[in-house]
């Protein structure tokens, strides 16, 4: 291969509360470094994005896997998607419960079935058939999710207010062979209706990957993202010759003016240029390219350190 590998990850766009900033930053950095490690050893973009997302699903700072927000009935229902830019193969699951890593199940849907999306009970049966252990639901529910759910049930509460910190997690990558991939996973919207599925599980909305142009993973208000098919829209702009940053900004701007929706995206094009852009207050993101790690949370914030330095200080805090 001759491409220099690149990975970009996000931990969700929205409003990140002060006391969670540190953990969110550390979480996306860890995911980016781990994914890059796979790419550096000649691994595939597909494996890198899956692994990066799996790490964030296991991190209670994010609204995916363990730490997912609860629906109106106080349950966890998760959505995830993965896509291979080489042949446009994709796998997704929606409204899945009692599974630690929906992204792994999405990958299995892509590779072990002729289908692209399995939902709810069917996804559950498929997980059993694939030998994926059931995770007791208590293990996925954090104290924070529980508290927030209760708060949102109070008569004078406004769940919409809380839905501003929307923590989907996602990753995009290009590997040394020049293949691109994307992966996205989420617990959805706090106090959502049972059975609500957002953009994450929908190809072209929650993510899209095509070797001919690039890959993107999205986060933000799911219904708005679906209305403009945000991920595919960004790739369309890149096909028209825009840089990843320009394509991301143009699409996010359109979503804001056309349907009043806010969100964020990570993007990589086929030549390895990348972008992490958002119209919300914040979005935790990190990227590794050319042995340099870049990361940030707020608009205009960008820290850069060498990968070696980052790995050396992994045990400490960022």
PDB file of C-alpha atoms in Angstrom:
ATOM      1  CA  UNK A   1       0.000   0.000   0.000  1.00  0.00           C
ATOM      2  CA  UNK A   2       1.101   3.594  -0.513  1.00  0.00           C
ATOM      3  CA  UNK A   3      -1.479   5.645   1.332  1.00  0.00           C
ATOM      4  CA  UNK A   4      -0.617   7.264   4.644  1.00  0.00           C
ATOM      5  CA  UNK A   5      -3.341   6.017   6.967  1.00  0.00           C
ATOM      6  CA  UNK A   6      -5.629   8.500   8.709  1.00  0.00           C
ATOM      7  CA  UNK A   7      -8.314   8.081  11.376  1.00  0.00           C
ATOM      8  CA  UNK A   8     -10.755  10.694  12.710  1.00  0.00           C
ATOM      9  CA  UNK A   9     -13.153  10.031  15.591  1.00  0.00           C
ATOM     10  CA  UNK A  10     -15.927  11.969  17.335  1.00  0.00           C
ATOM     11  CA  UNK A  11     -17.631  11.491  20.678  1.00  0.00           C
ATOM     12  CA  UNK A  12     -20.855  13.316  19.846  1.00  0.00           C
ATOM     13  CA  UNK A  13     -21.873  16.880  19.098  1.00  0.00           C
ATOM     14  CA  UNK A  14     -23.829  19.024  21.529  1.00  0.00           C
ATOM     15  CA  UNK A  15     -23.096  20.616  24.850  1.00  0.00           C
ATOM     16  CA  UNK A  16     -20.489  18.854  26.938  1.00  0.00           C
ATOM     17  CA  UNK A  17     -20.749  19.654  30.624  1.00  0.00           C
ATOM     18  CA  UNK A  18     -17.565  20.970  32.238  1.00  0.00           C
ATOM     19  CA  UNK A  19     -17.130  17.998  34.548  1.00  0.00           C
ATOM     20  CA  UNK A  20     -17.237  15.624  31.563  1.00  0.00           C
ATOM     21  CA  UNK A  21     -14.878  17.466  29.223  1.00  0.00           C
ATOM     22  CA  UNK A  22     -11.745  15.797  30.522  1.00  0.00           C
ATOM     23  CA  UNK A  23     -13.174  12.304  30.156  1.00  0.00           C
ATOM     24  CA  UNK A  24     -14.619  12.982  26.700  1.00  0.00           C
ATOM     25  CA  UNK A  25     -11.296  14.349  25.483  1.00  0.00           C
ATOM     26  CA  UNK A  26      -9.368  11.387  26.880  1.00  0.00           C
ATOM     27  CA  UNK A  27     -11.920   8.965  25.401  1.00  0.00           C
ATOM     28  CA  UNK A  28     -11.704  10.217  21.809  1.00  0.00           C
ATOM     29  CA  UNK A  29      -7.909  10.430  22.036  1.00  0.00           C
ATOM     30  CA  UNK A  30      -7.682   6.830  23.252  1.00  0.00           C
ATOM     31  CA  UNK A  31     -10.014   5.679  20.451  1.00  0.00           C
ATOM     32  CA  UNK A  32      -8.056   7.537  17.756  1.00  0.00           C
ATOM     33  CA  UNK A  33      -4.700   6.203  18.966  1.00  0.00           C
ATOM     34  CA  UNK A  34      -5.997   2.641  19.140  1.00  0.00           C
ATOM     35  CA  UNK A  35      -7.549   2.820  15.681  1.00  0.00           C
ATOM     36  CA  UNK A  36      -4.368   4.332  14.264  1.00  0.00           C
ATOM     37  CA  UNK A  37      -2.346   1.501  15.814  1.00  0.00           C
ATOM     38  CA  UNK A  38      -4.367  -0.954  13.722  1.00  0.00           C
ATOM     39  CA  UNK A  39      -3.838   1.090  10.542  1.00  0.00           C
ATOM     40  CA  UNK A  40      -0.110   1.412  11.175  1.00  0.00           C
ATOM     41  CA  UNK A  41       0.292  -2.340  11.314  1.00  0.00           C
ATOM     42  CA  UNK A  42      -1.333  -2.543   7.889  1.00  0.00           C
ATOM     43  CA  UNK A  43      -4.819  -3.232   9.268  1.00  0.00           C
ATOM     44  CA  UNK A  44      -7.986  -2.272   7.400  1.00  0.00           C
ATOM     45  CA  UNK A  45      -9.959   0.950   7.741  1.00  0.00           C
ATOM     46  CA  UNK A  46     -12.926  -1.276   8.632  1.00  0.00           C
ATOM     47  CA  UNK A  47     -11.133  -2.844  11.609  1.00  0.00           C
ATOM     48  CA  UNK A  48      -9.811   0.544  12.733  1.00  0.00           C
ATOM     49  CA  UNK A  49     -13.199   2.292  12.826  1.00  0.00           C
ATOM     50  CA  UNK A  50     -14.885  -0.686  14.474  1.00  0.00           C
ATOM     51  CA  UNK A  51     -12.240  -0.810  17.207  1.00  0.00           C
ATOM     52  CA  UNK A  52     -12.327   2.965  17.798  1.00  0.00           C
ATOM     53  CA  UNK A  53     -16.115   2.899  18.165  1.00  0.00           C
ATOM     54  CA  UNK A  54     -16.015  -0.205  20.381  1.00  0.00           C
ATOM     55  CA  UNK A  55     -13.700   1.598  22.805  1.00  0.00           C
ATOM     56  CA  UNK A  56     -16.104   4.535  23.012  1.00  0.00           C
ATOM     57  CA  UNK A  57     -19.095   2.206  23.464  1.00  0.00           C
ATOM     58  CA  UNK A  58     -17.273   0.815  26.498  1.00  0.00           C
ATOM     59  CA  UNK A  59     -16.621   4.320  27.886  1.00  0.00           C
ATOM     60  CA  UNK A  60     -19.491   5.637  30.068  1.00  0.00           C
ATOM     61  CA  UNK A  61     -18.666   9.236  29.047  1.00  0.00           C
ATOM     62  CA  UNK A  62     -20.434   8.666  25.745  1.00  0.00           C
ATOM     63  CA  UNK A  63     -24.028   8.032  24.730  1.00  0.00           C
ATOM     64  CA  UNK A  64     -23.388   4.653  23.112  1.00  0.00           C
ATOM     65  CA  UNK A  65     -23.091   1.146  24.512  1.00  0.00           C
ATOM     66  CA  UNK A  66     -22.486   1.482  28.253  1.00  0.00           C
ATOM     67  CA  UNK A  67     -23.679   4.982  29.167  1.00  0.00           C
ATOM     68  CA  UNK A  68     -26.482   5.139  26.587  1.00  0.00           C
ATOM     69  CA  UNK A  69     -29.401   7.433  27.456  1.00  0.00           C
ATOM     70  CA  UNK A  70     -32.766   5.877  28.326  1.00  0.00           C
ATOM     71  CA  UNK A  71     -36.022   5.917  26.376  1.00  0.00           C
ATOM     72  CA  UNK A  72     -39.396   6.964  27.837  1.00  0.00           C
ATOM     73  CA  UNK A  73     -39.736   3.612  29.610  1.00  0.00           C
ATOM     74  CA  UNK A  74     -36.256   3.818  31.114  1.00  0.00           C
ATOM     75  CA  UNK A  75     -34.704   1.291  28.760  1.00  0.00           C
ATOM     76  CA  UNK A  76     -31.576   1.380  26.625  1.00  0.00           C
ATOM     77  CA  UNK A  77     -32.208   1.028  22.871  1.00  0.00           C
ATOM     78  CA  UNK A  78     -29.136   1.407  20.675  1.00  0.00           C
ATOM     79  CA  UNK A  79     -28.417   1.959  16.975  1.00  0.00           C
ATOM     80  CA  UNK A  80     -25.175   1.380  15.055  1.00  0.00           C
ATOM     81  CA  UNK A  81     -23.836   1.243  11.495  1.00  0.00           C
ATOM     82  CA  UNK A  82     -20.598   0.319   9.742  1.00  0.00           C
ATOM     83  CA  UNK A  83     -19.751   0.729   6.053  1.00  0.00           C
ATOM     84  CA  UNK A  84     -17.006  -0.445   3.735  1.00  0.00           C
ATOM     85  CA  UNK A  85     -16.008   2.060   1.039  1.00  0.00           C
ATOM     86  CA  UNK A  86     -14.548  -0.622  -1.212  1.00  0.00           C
ATOM     87  CA  UNK A  87     -17.828  -2.206  -2.314  1.00  0.00           C
ATOM     88  CA  UNK A  88     -20.437  -0.104  -0.474  1.00  0.00           C
ATOM     89  CA  UNK A  89     -21.261  -3.024   1.824  1.00  0.00           C
ATOM     90  CA  UNK A  90     -22.881  -1.922   5.053  1.00  0.00           C
ATOM     91  CA  UNK A  91     -24.368  -3.438   8.176  1.00  0.00           C
ATOM     92  CA  UNK A  92     -26.568  -1.806  10.791  1.00  0.00           C
ATOM     93  CA  UNK A  93     -28.675  -2.604  13.836  1.00  0.00           C
ATOM     94  CA  UNK A  94     -31.420  -0.543  15.426  1.00  0.00           C
ATOM     95  CA  UNK A  95     -33.282  -0.547  18.749  1.00  0.00           C
ATOM     96  CA  UNK A  96     -31.037  -3.264  20.177  1.00  0.00           C
ATOM     97  CA  UNK A  97     -30.998  -3.974  23.893  1.00  0.00           C
ATOM     98  CA  UNK A  98     -28.744  -5.963  26.243  1.00  0.00           C
ATOM     99  CA  UNK A  99     -25.683  -5.879  23.992  1.00  0.00           C
ATOM    100  CA  UNK A 100     -22.419  -4.270  25.074  1.00  0.00           C
ATOM    101  CA  UNK A 101     -21.162  -3.471  21.561  1.00  0.00           C
ATOM    102  CA  UNK A 102     -23.789  -2.808  18.873  1.00  0.00           C
ATOM    103  CA  UNK A 103     -20.995  -1.909  16.425  1.00  0.00           C
ATOM    104  CA  UNK A 104     -19.738  -5.508  16.520  1.00  0.00           C
ATOM    105  CA  UNK A 105     -23.228  -6.740  15.740  1.00  0.00           C
ATOM    106  CA  UNK A 106     -23.504  -4.272  12.828  1.00  0.00           C
ATOM    107  CA  UNK A 107     -20.248  -5.650  11.421  1.00  0.00           C
ATOM    108  CA  UNK A 108     -21.645  -9.196  11.653  1.00  0.00           C
ATOM    109  CA  UNK A 109     -24.855  -8.137   9.887  1.00  0.00           C
ATOM    110  CA  UNK A 110     -22.641  -6.833   7.069  1.00  0.00           C
ATOM    111  CA  UNK A 111     -20.456  -9.922   6.854  1.00  0.00           C
ATOM    112  CA  UNK A 112     -22.721 -12.836   7.814  1.00  0.00           C
ATOM    113  CA  UNK A 113     -26.074 -11.903   6.256  1.00  0.00           C
ATOM    114  CA  UNK A 114     -27.352 -10.722   2.888  1.00  0.00           C
ATOM    115  CA  UNK A 115     -29.094  -7.852   4.664  1.00  0.00           C
ATOM    116  CA  UNK A 116     -28.019  -4.397   5.731  1.00  0.00           C
ATOM    117  CA  UNK A 117     -30.200  -3.586   8.730  1.00  0.00           C
ATOM    118  CA  UNK A 118     -31.609  -5.767  11.488  1.00  0.00           C
ATOM    119  CA  UNK A 119     -33.850  -4.343  14.180  1.00  0.00           C
ATOM    120  CA  UNK A 120     -34.991  -5.005  17.728  1.00  0.00           C
ATOM    121  CA  UNK A 121     -36.062  -8.643  18.301  1.00  0.00           C
ATOM    122  CA  UNK A 122     -34.611  -9.883  15.012  1.00  0.00           C
ATOM    123  CA  UNK A 123     -31.272  -8.287  15.808  1.00  0.00           C
ATOM    124  CA  UNK A 124     -31.453  -9.946  19.222  1.00  0.00           C
ATOM    125  CA  UNK A 125     -32.040 -13.389  17.694  1.00  0.00           C
ATOM    126  CA  UNK A 126     -29.182 -12.825  15.246  1.00  0.00           C
ATOM    127  CA  UNK A 127     -26.870 -11.820  18.112  1.00  0.00           C
ATOM    128  CA  UNK A 128     -27.765 -15.055  19.913  1.00  0.00           C
ATOM    129  CA  UNK A 129     -27.121 -17.077  16.759  1.00  0.00           C
ATOM    130  CA  UNK A 130     -23.709 -15.395  16.466  1.00  0.00           C
ATOM    131  CA  UNK A 131     -22.894 -16.321  20.055  1.00  0.00           C
ATOM    132  CA  UNK A 132     -22.764 -12.739  21.330  1.00  0.00           C
ATOM    133  CA  UNK A 133     -23.205 -12.791  25.100  1.00  0.00           C
ATOM    134  CA  UNK A 134     -26.176 -10.955  26.557  1.00  0.00           C
ATOM    135  CA  UNK A 135     -25.262  -8.045  28.786  1.00  0.00           C
ATOM    136  CA  UNK A 136     -27.655  -7.522  31.698  1.00  0.00           C
ATOM    137  CA  UNK A 137     -29.342  -4.174  31.112  1.00  0.00           C
ATOM    138  CA  UNK A 138     -28.195  -2.823  34.509  1.00  0.00           C
ATOM    139  CA  UNK A 139     -24.634  -3.035  33.208  1.00  0.00           C
ATOM    140  CA  UNK A 140     -25.413  -0.572  30.417  1.00  0.00           C
ATOM    141  CA  UNK A 141     -27.275   1.958  32.552  1.00  0.00           C
ATOM    142  CA  UNK A 142     -25.134   4.522  34.321  1.00  0.00           C
ATOM    143  CA  UNK A 143     -26.256   6.500  37.341  1.00  0.00           C
ATOM    144  CA  UNK A 144     -26.176   9.611  35.202  1.00  0.00           C
ATOM    145  CA  UNK A 145     -28.534   8.203  32.546  1.00  0.00           C
ATOM    146  CA  UNK A 146     -30.894   7.071  35.277  1.00  0.00           C
ATOM    147  CA  UNK A 147     -30.901  10.484  36.990  1.00  0.00           C
ATOM    148  CA  UNK A 148     -31.476  12.310  33.764  1.00  0.00           C
ATOM    149  CA  UNK A 149     -34.340  10.003  32.789  1.00  0.00           C
ATOM    150  CA  UNK A 150     -36.065  10.661  36.134  1.00  0.00           C
ATOM    151  CA  UNK A 151     -35.542  14.411  35.761  1.00  0.00           C
ATOM    152  CA  UNK A 152     -37.088  14.333  32.316  1.00  0.00           C
ATOM    153  CA  UNK A 153     -40.210  12.641  33.686  1.00  0.00           C
ATOM    154  CA  UNK A 154     -40.950  15.525  36.043  1.00  0.00           C
ATOM    155  CA  UNK A 155     -44.036  17.467  34.913  1.00  0.00           C
ATOM    156  CA  UNK A 156     -42.195  20.770  34.387  1.00  0.00           C
ATOM    157  CA  UNK A 157     -39.196  19.201  32.661  1.00  0.00           C
ATOM    158  CA  UNK A 158     -38.233  19.704  29.049  1.00  0.00           C
ATOM    159  CA  UNK A 159     -36.480  16.605  27.649  1.00  0.00           C
ATOM    160  CA  UNK A 160     -35.632  18.662  24.576  1.00  0.00           C
ATOM    161  CA  UNK A 161     -33.376  20.829  26.737  1.00  0.00           C
ATOM    162  CA  UNK A 162     -31.379  17.729  27.665  1.00  0.00           C
ATOM    163  CA  UNK A 163     -31.258  16.477  24.129  1.00  0.00           C
ATOM    164  CA  UNK A 164     -28.793  19.242  23.370  1.00  0.00           C
ATOM    165  CA  UNK A 165     -25.883  17.120  24.509  1.00  0.00           C
ATOM    166  CA  UNK A 166     -26.265  14.429  21.923  1.00  0.00           C
ATOM    167  CA  UNK A 167     -23.499  11.910  22.288  1.00  0.00           C
ATOM    168  CA  UNK A 168     -23.304   9.669  19.284  1.00  0.00           C
ATOM    169  CA  UNK A 169     -19.826   8.198  18.716  1.00  0.00           C
ATOM    170  CA  UNK A 170     -18.214   7.617  15.343  1.00  0.00           C
ATOM    171  CA  UNK A 171     -15.059   7.138  13.325  1.00  0.00           C
ATOM    172  CA  UNK A 172     -13.826   7.342   9.740  1.00  0.00           C
ATOM    173  CA  UNK A 173     -10.532   6.088   8.346  1.00  0.00           C
ATOM    174  CA  UNK A 174      -8.481   5.550   5.218  1.00  0.00           C
ATOM    175  CA  UNK A 175      -5.980   2.666   5.320  1.00  0.00           C
ATOM    176  CA  UNK A 176      -2.663   2.086   3.569  1.00  0.00           C
ATOM    177  CA  UNK A 177      -4.499   0.376   0.693  1.00  0.00           C
ATOM    178  CA  UNK A 178      -6.588   3.495   0.135  1.00  0.00           C
ATOM    179  CA  UNK A 179      -9.810   1.899   1.375  1.00  0.00           C
ATOM    180  CA  UNK A 180     -12.150   4.055   3.472  1.00  0.00           C
ATOM    181  CA  UNK A 181     -14.698   3.058   6.111  1.00  0.00           C
ATOM    182  CA  UNK A 182     -17.038   4.633   8.641  1.00  0.00           C
ATOM    183  CA  UNK A 183     -18.694   3.484  11.865  1.00  0.00           C
ATOM    184  CA  UNK A 184     -21.287   5.198  14.089  1.00  0.00           C
ATOM    185  CA  UNK A 185     -23.033   4.075  17.296  1.00  0.00           C
ATOM    186  CA  UNK A 186     -25.523   5.717  19.673  1.00  0.00           C
ATOM    187  CA  UNK A 187     -28.032   5.330  22.488  1.00  0.00           C
ATOM    188  CA  UNK A 188     -30.255   7.868  20.712  1.00  0.00           C
ATOM    189  CA  UNK A 189     -32.278  10.668  22.290  1.00  0.00           C
ATOM    190  CA  UNK A 190     -33.018  10.887  25.994  1.00  0.00           C
ATOM    191  CA  UNK A 191     -36.654   9.939  26.806  1.00  0.00           C
ATOM    192  CA  UNK A 192     -37.355   9.084  23.163  1.00  0.00           C
ATOM    193  CA  UNK A 193     -40.447   7.059  22.244  1.00  0.00           C
ATOM    194  CA  UNK A 194     -39.997   3.303  22.363  1.00  0.00           C
ATOM    195  CA  UNK A 195     -38.894   2.078  18.963  1.00  0.00           C
ATOM    196  CA  UNK A 196     -37.575   5.465  17.840  1.00  0.00           C
ATOM    197  CA  UNK A 197     -34.685   5.022  15.430  1.00  0.00           C
ATOM    198  CA  UNK A 198     -32.609   8.033  14.466  1.00  0.00           C
ATOM    199  CA  UNK A 199     -30.068   8.736  11.751  1.00  0.00           C
ATOM    200  CA  UNK A 200     -27.345   6.463  13.099  1.00  0.00           C
ATOM    201  CA  UNK A 201     -28.632   3.169  11.695  1.00  0.00           C
ATOM    202  CA  UNK A 202     -29.592   4.758   8.368  1.00  0.00           C
ATOM    203  CA  UNK A 203     -27.101   4.516   5.531  1.00  0.00           C
ATOM    204  CA  UNK A 204     -26.316   7.960   4.092  1.00  0.00           C
ATOM    205  CA  UNK A 205     -27.509   9.722   7.226  1.00  0.00           C
ATOM    206  CA  UNK A 206     -25.511   8.353  10.158  1.00  0.00           C
ATOM    207  CA  UNK A 207     -22.582   7.494   7.951  1.00  0.00           C
ATOM    208  CA  UNK A 208     -21.426   6.769   4.434  1.00  0.00           C
ATOM    209  CA  UNK A 209     -18.192   5.461   2.932  1.00  0.00           C
ATOM    210  CA  UNK A 210     -17.169   5.258  -0.711  1.00  0.00           C
ATOM    211  CA  UNK A 211     -13.587   4.794  -1.929  1.00  0.00           C
ATOM    212  CA  UNK A 212     -14.370   7.087  -4.864  1.00  0.00           C
ATOM    213  CA  UNK A 213     -14.776  10.089  -2.583  1.00  0.00           C
ATOM    214  CA  UNK A 214     -14.289   9.417   1.135  1.00  0.00           C
ATOM    215  CA  UNK A 215     -16.093   8.629   4.362  1.00  0.00           C
ATOM    216  CA  UNK A 216     -18.069  10.499   6.996  1.00  0.00           C
ATOM    217  CA  UNK A 217     -19.726   9.780  10.354  1.00  0.00           C
ATOM    218  CA  UNK A 218     -22.329  12.168  11.747  1.00  0.00           C
ATOM    219  CA  UNK A 219     -23.733  13.208  15.116  1.00  0.00           C
ATOM    220  CA  UNK A 220     -26.437  15.622  16.239  1.00  0.00           C
ATOM    221  CA  UNK A 221     -30.180  15.884  15.926  1.00  0.00           C
ATOM    222  CA  UNK A 222     -31.093  12.610  14.220  1.00  0.00           C
ATOM    223  CA  UNK A 223     -34.348  13.680  12.619  1.00  0.00           C
ATOM    224  CA  UNK A 224     -32.670  16.714  11.032  1.00  0.00           C
ATOM    225  CA  UNK A 225     -29.754  14.617   9.809  1.00  0.00           C
ATOM    226  CA  UNK A 226     -32.205  12.187   8.163  1.00  0.00           C
ATOM    227  CA  UNK A 227     -34.080  14.985   6.429  1.00  0.00           C
ATOM    228  CA  UNK A 228     -30.971  16.148   4.576  1.00  0.00           C
ATOM    229  CA  UNK A 229     -29.222  12.735   4.391  1.00  0.00           C
ATOM    230  CA  UNK A 230     -26.204  14.492   5.860  1.00  0.00           C
ATOM    231  CA  UNK A 231     -23.419  11.935   5.379  1.00  0.00           C
ATOM    232  CA  UNK A 232     -24.207  11.393   1.702  1.00  0.00           C
ATOM    233  CA  UNK A 233     -24.633  15.133   1.175  1.00  0.00           C
ATOM    234  CA  UNK A 234     -21.087  15.759   2.415  1.00  0.00           C
ATOM    235  CA  UNK A 235     -19.653  13.159   0.048  1.00  0.00           C
ATOM    236  CA  UNK A 236     -21.668  14.684  -2.781  1.00  0.00           C
ATOM    237  CA  UNK A 237     -20.009  18.044  -2.102  1.00  0.00           C
ATOM    238  CA  UNK A 238     -16.598  16.357  -2.131  1.00  0.00           C
ATOM    239  CA  UNK A 239     -17.464  14.702  -5.439  1.00  0.00           C
ATOM    240  CA  UNK A 240     -18.104  18.224  -6.727  1.00  0.00           C
ATOM    241  CA  UNK A 241     -14.538  19.124  -5.771  1.00  0.00           C
ATOM    242  CA  UNK A 242     -14.881  20.554  -2.247  1.00  0.00           C
ATOM    243  CA  UNK A 243     -12.327  19.875   0.476  1.00  0.00           C
ATOM    244  CA  UNK A 244     -13.561  17.825   3.460  1.00  0.00           C
ATOM    245  CA  UNK A 245     -13.764  20.952   5.619  1.00  0.00           C
ATOM    246  CA  UNK A 246     -15.665  22.959   3.018  1.00  0.00           C
ATOM    247  CA  UNK A 247     -18.011  20.042   2.278  1.00  0.00           C
ATOM    248  CA  UNK A 248     -18.732  19.539   5.984  1.00  0.00           C
ATOM    249  CA  UNK A 249     -19.381  23.235   6.634  1.00  0.00           C
ATOM    250  CA  UNK A 250     -21.587  23.594   3.564  1.00  0.00           C
ATOM    251  CA  UNK A 251     -23.726  20.585   4.507  1.00  0.00           C
ATOM    252  CA  UNK A 252     -23.999  21.539   8.201  1.00  0.00           C
ATOM    253  CA  UNK A 253     -24.933  25.062   7.191  1.00  0.00           C
ATOM    254  CA  UNK A 254     -27.635  23.754   4.853  1.00  0.00           C
ATOM    255  CA  UNK A 255     -29.052  21.535   7.614  1.00  0.00           C
ATOM    256  CA  UNK A 256     -29.190  24.521   9.957  1.00  0.00           C
ATOM    257  CA  UNK A 257     -30.868  26.931   7.524  1.00  0.00           C
ATOM    258  CA  UNK A 258     -33.180  24.407   5.882  1.00  0.00           C
ATOM    259  CA  UNK A 259     -34.465  22.431   8.886  1.00  0.00           C
ATOM    260  CA  UNK A 260     -32.992  24.208  11.912  1.00  0.00           C
ATOM    261  CA  UNK A 261     -30.880  21.196  12.861  1.00  0.00           C
ATOM    262  CA  UNK A 262     -27.498  21.215  14.586  1.00  0.00           C
ATOM    263  CA  UNK A 263     -24.848  18.531  14.420  1.00  0.00           C
ATOM    264  CA  UNK A 264     -21.275  17.565  13.788  1.00  0.00           C
ATOM    265  CA  UNK A 265     -19.248  15.365  11.463  1.00  0.00           C
ATOM    266  CA  UNK A 266     -15.879  13.746  10.961  1.00  0.00           C
ATOM    267  CA  UNK A 267     -14.748  13.376   7.362  1.00  0.00           C
ATOM    268  CA  UNK A 268     -11.828  11.907   5.457  1.00  0.00           C
ATOM    269  CA  UNK A 269     -11.415  12.015   1.673  1.00  0.00           C
ATOM    270  CA  UNK A 270      -9.757   9.407  -0.491  1.00  0.00           C
ATOM    271  CA  UNK A 271      -6.453  11.283  -0.489  1.00  0.00           C
ATOM    272  CA  UNK A 272      -6.337  11.401   3.305  1.00  0.00           C
ATOM    273  CA  UNK A 273      -7.408  14.998   3.943  1.00  0.00           C
ATOM    274  CA  UNK A 274      -9.640  15.164   7.022  1.00  0.00           C
ATOM    275  CA  UNK A 275     -12.054  17.456   8.865  1.00  0.00           C
ATOM    276  CA  UNK A 276     -13.906  17.545  12.188  1.00  0.00           C
ATOM    277  CA  UNK A 277     -16.646  20.202  12.043  1.00  0.00           C
ATOM    278  CA  UNK A 278     -19.746  21.031  14.096  1.00  0.00           C
ATOM    279  CA  UNK A 279     -22.541  23.597  14.365  1.00  0.00           C
ATOM    280  CA  UNK A 280     -23.299  22.726  18.012  1.00  0.00           C
ATOM    281  CA  UNK A 281     -21.504  24.311  20.968  1.00  0.00           C
ATOM    282  CA  UNK A 282     -19.055  21.441  21.171  1.00  0.00           C
ATOM    283  CA  UNK A 283     -17.962  18.101  19.771  1.00  0.00           C
ATOM    284  CA  UNK A 284     -15.198  15.930  21.184  1.00  0.00           C
ATOM    285  CA  UNK A 285     -12.950  14.833  18.300  1.00  0.00           C
ATOM    286  CA  UNK A 286      -9.478  13.451  17.659  1.00  0.00           C
ATOM    287  CA  UNK A 287      -7.475  12.514  14.598  1.00  0.00           C
ATOM    288  CA  UNK A 288      -4.143  10.896  13.827  1.00  0.00           C
ATOM    289  CA  UNK A 289      -2.222  11.519  10.615  1.00  0.00           C
ATOM    290  CA  UNK A 290       1.524  11.530   9.889  1.00  0.00           C
ATOM    291  CA  UNK A 291       2.306  10.408  13.455  1.00  0.00           C
ATOM    292  CA  UNK A 292       0.608  13.552  14.799  1.00  0.00           C
ATOM    293  CA  UNK A 293      -2.409  13.496  17.092  1.00  0.00           C
ATOM    294  CA  UNK A 294      -4.814  16.460  16.926  1.00  0.00           C
ATOM    295  CA  UNK A 295      -7.798  16.814  19.236  1.00  0.00           C
ATOM    296  CA  UNK A 296     -10.330  19.310  20.601  1.00  0.00           C
ATOM    297  CA  UNK A 297     -13.814  19.890  21.955  1.00  0.00           C
ATOM    298  CA  UNK A 298     -14.793  23.538  21.498  1.00  0.00           C
ATOM    299  CA  UNK A 299     -14.890  25.659  18.333  1.00  0.00           C
ATOM    300  CA  UNK A 300     -11.397  26.693  17.304  1.00  0.00           C
ATOM    301  CA  UNK A 301      -9.742  24.431  19.880  1.00  0.00           C
ATOM    302  CA  UNK A 302      -6.989  22.237  18.472  1.00  0.00           C
ATOM    303  CA  UNK A 303      -4.173  20.576  20.382  1.00  0.00           C
ATOM    304  CA  UNK A 304      -1.400  18.784  18.544  1.00  0.00           C
ATOM    305  CA  UNK A 305       1.150  16.358  19.959  1.00  0.00           C
ATOM    306  CA  UNK A 306       3.185  13.536  18.468  1.00  0.00           C
ATOM    307  CA  UNK A 307       1.744  10.042  18.653  1.00  0.00           C
ATOM    308  CA  UNK A 308       4.764   8.836  20.646  1.00  0.00           C
ATOM    309  CA  UNK A 309       4.267  11.594  23.184  1.00  0.00           C
ATOM    310  CA  UNK A 310       0.559  10.798  23.382  1.00  0.00           C
ATOM    311  CA  UNK A 311       1.156   7.084  23.894  1.00  0.00           C
ATOM    312  CA  UNK A 312       3.760   7.812  26.573  1.00  0.00           C
ATOM    313  CA  UNK A 313       1.282   9.967  28.485  1.00  0.00           C
ATOM    314  CA  UNK A 314      -1.697   7.644  27.945  1.00  0.00           C
ATOM    315  CA  UNK A 315      -1.468   6.604  31.591  1.00  0.00           C
ATOM    316  CA  UNK A 316      -1.709  10.234  32.682  1.00  0.00           C
ATOM    317  CA  UNK A 317      -4.528  12.674  31.944  1.00  0.00           C
ATOM    318  CA  UNK A 318      -4.755  14.917  28.901  1.00  0.00           C
TER     319      UNK A 318
END
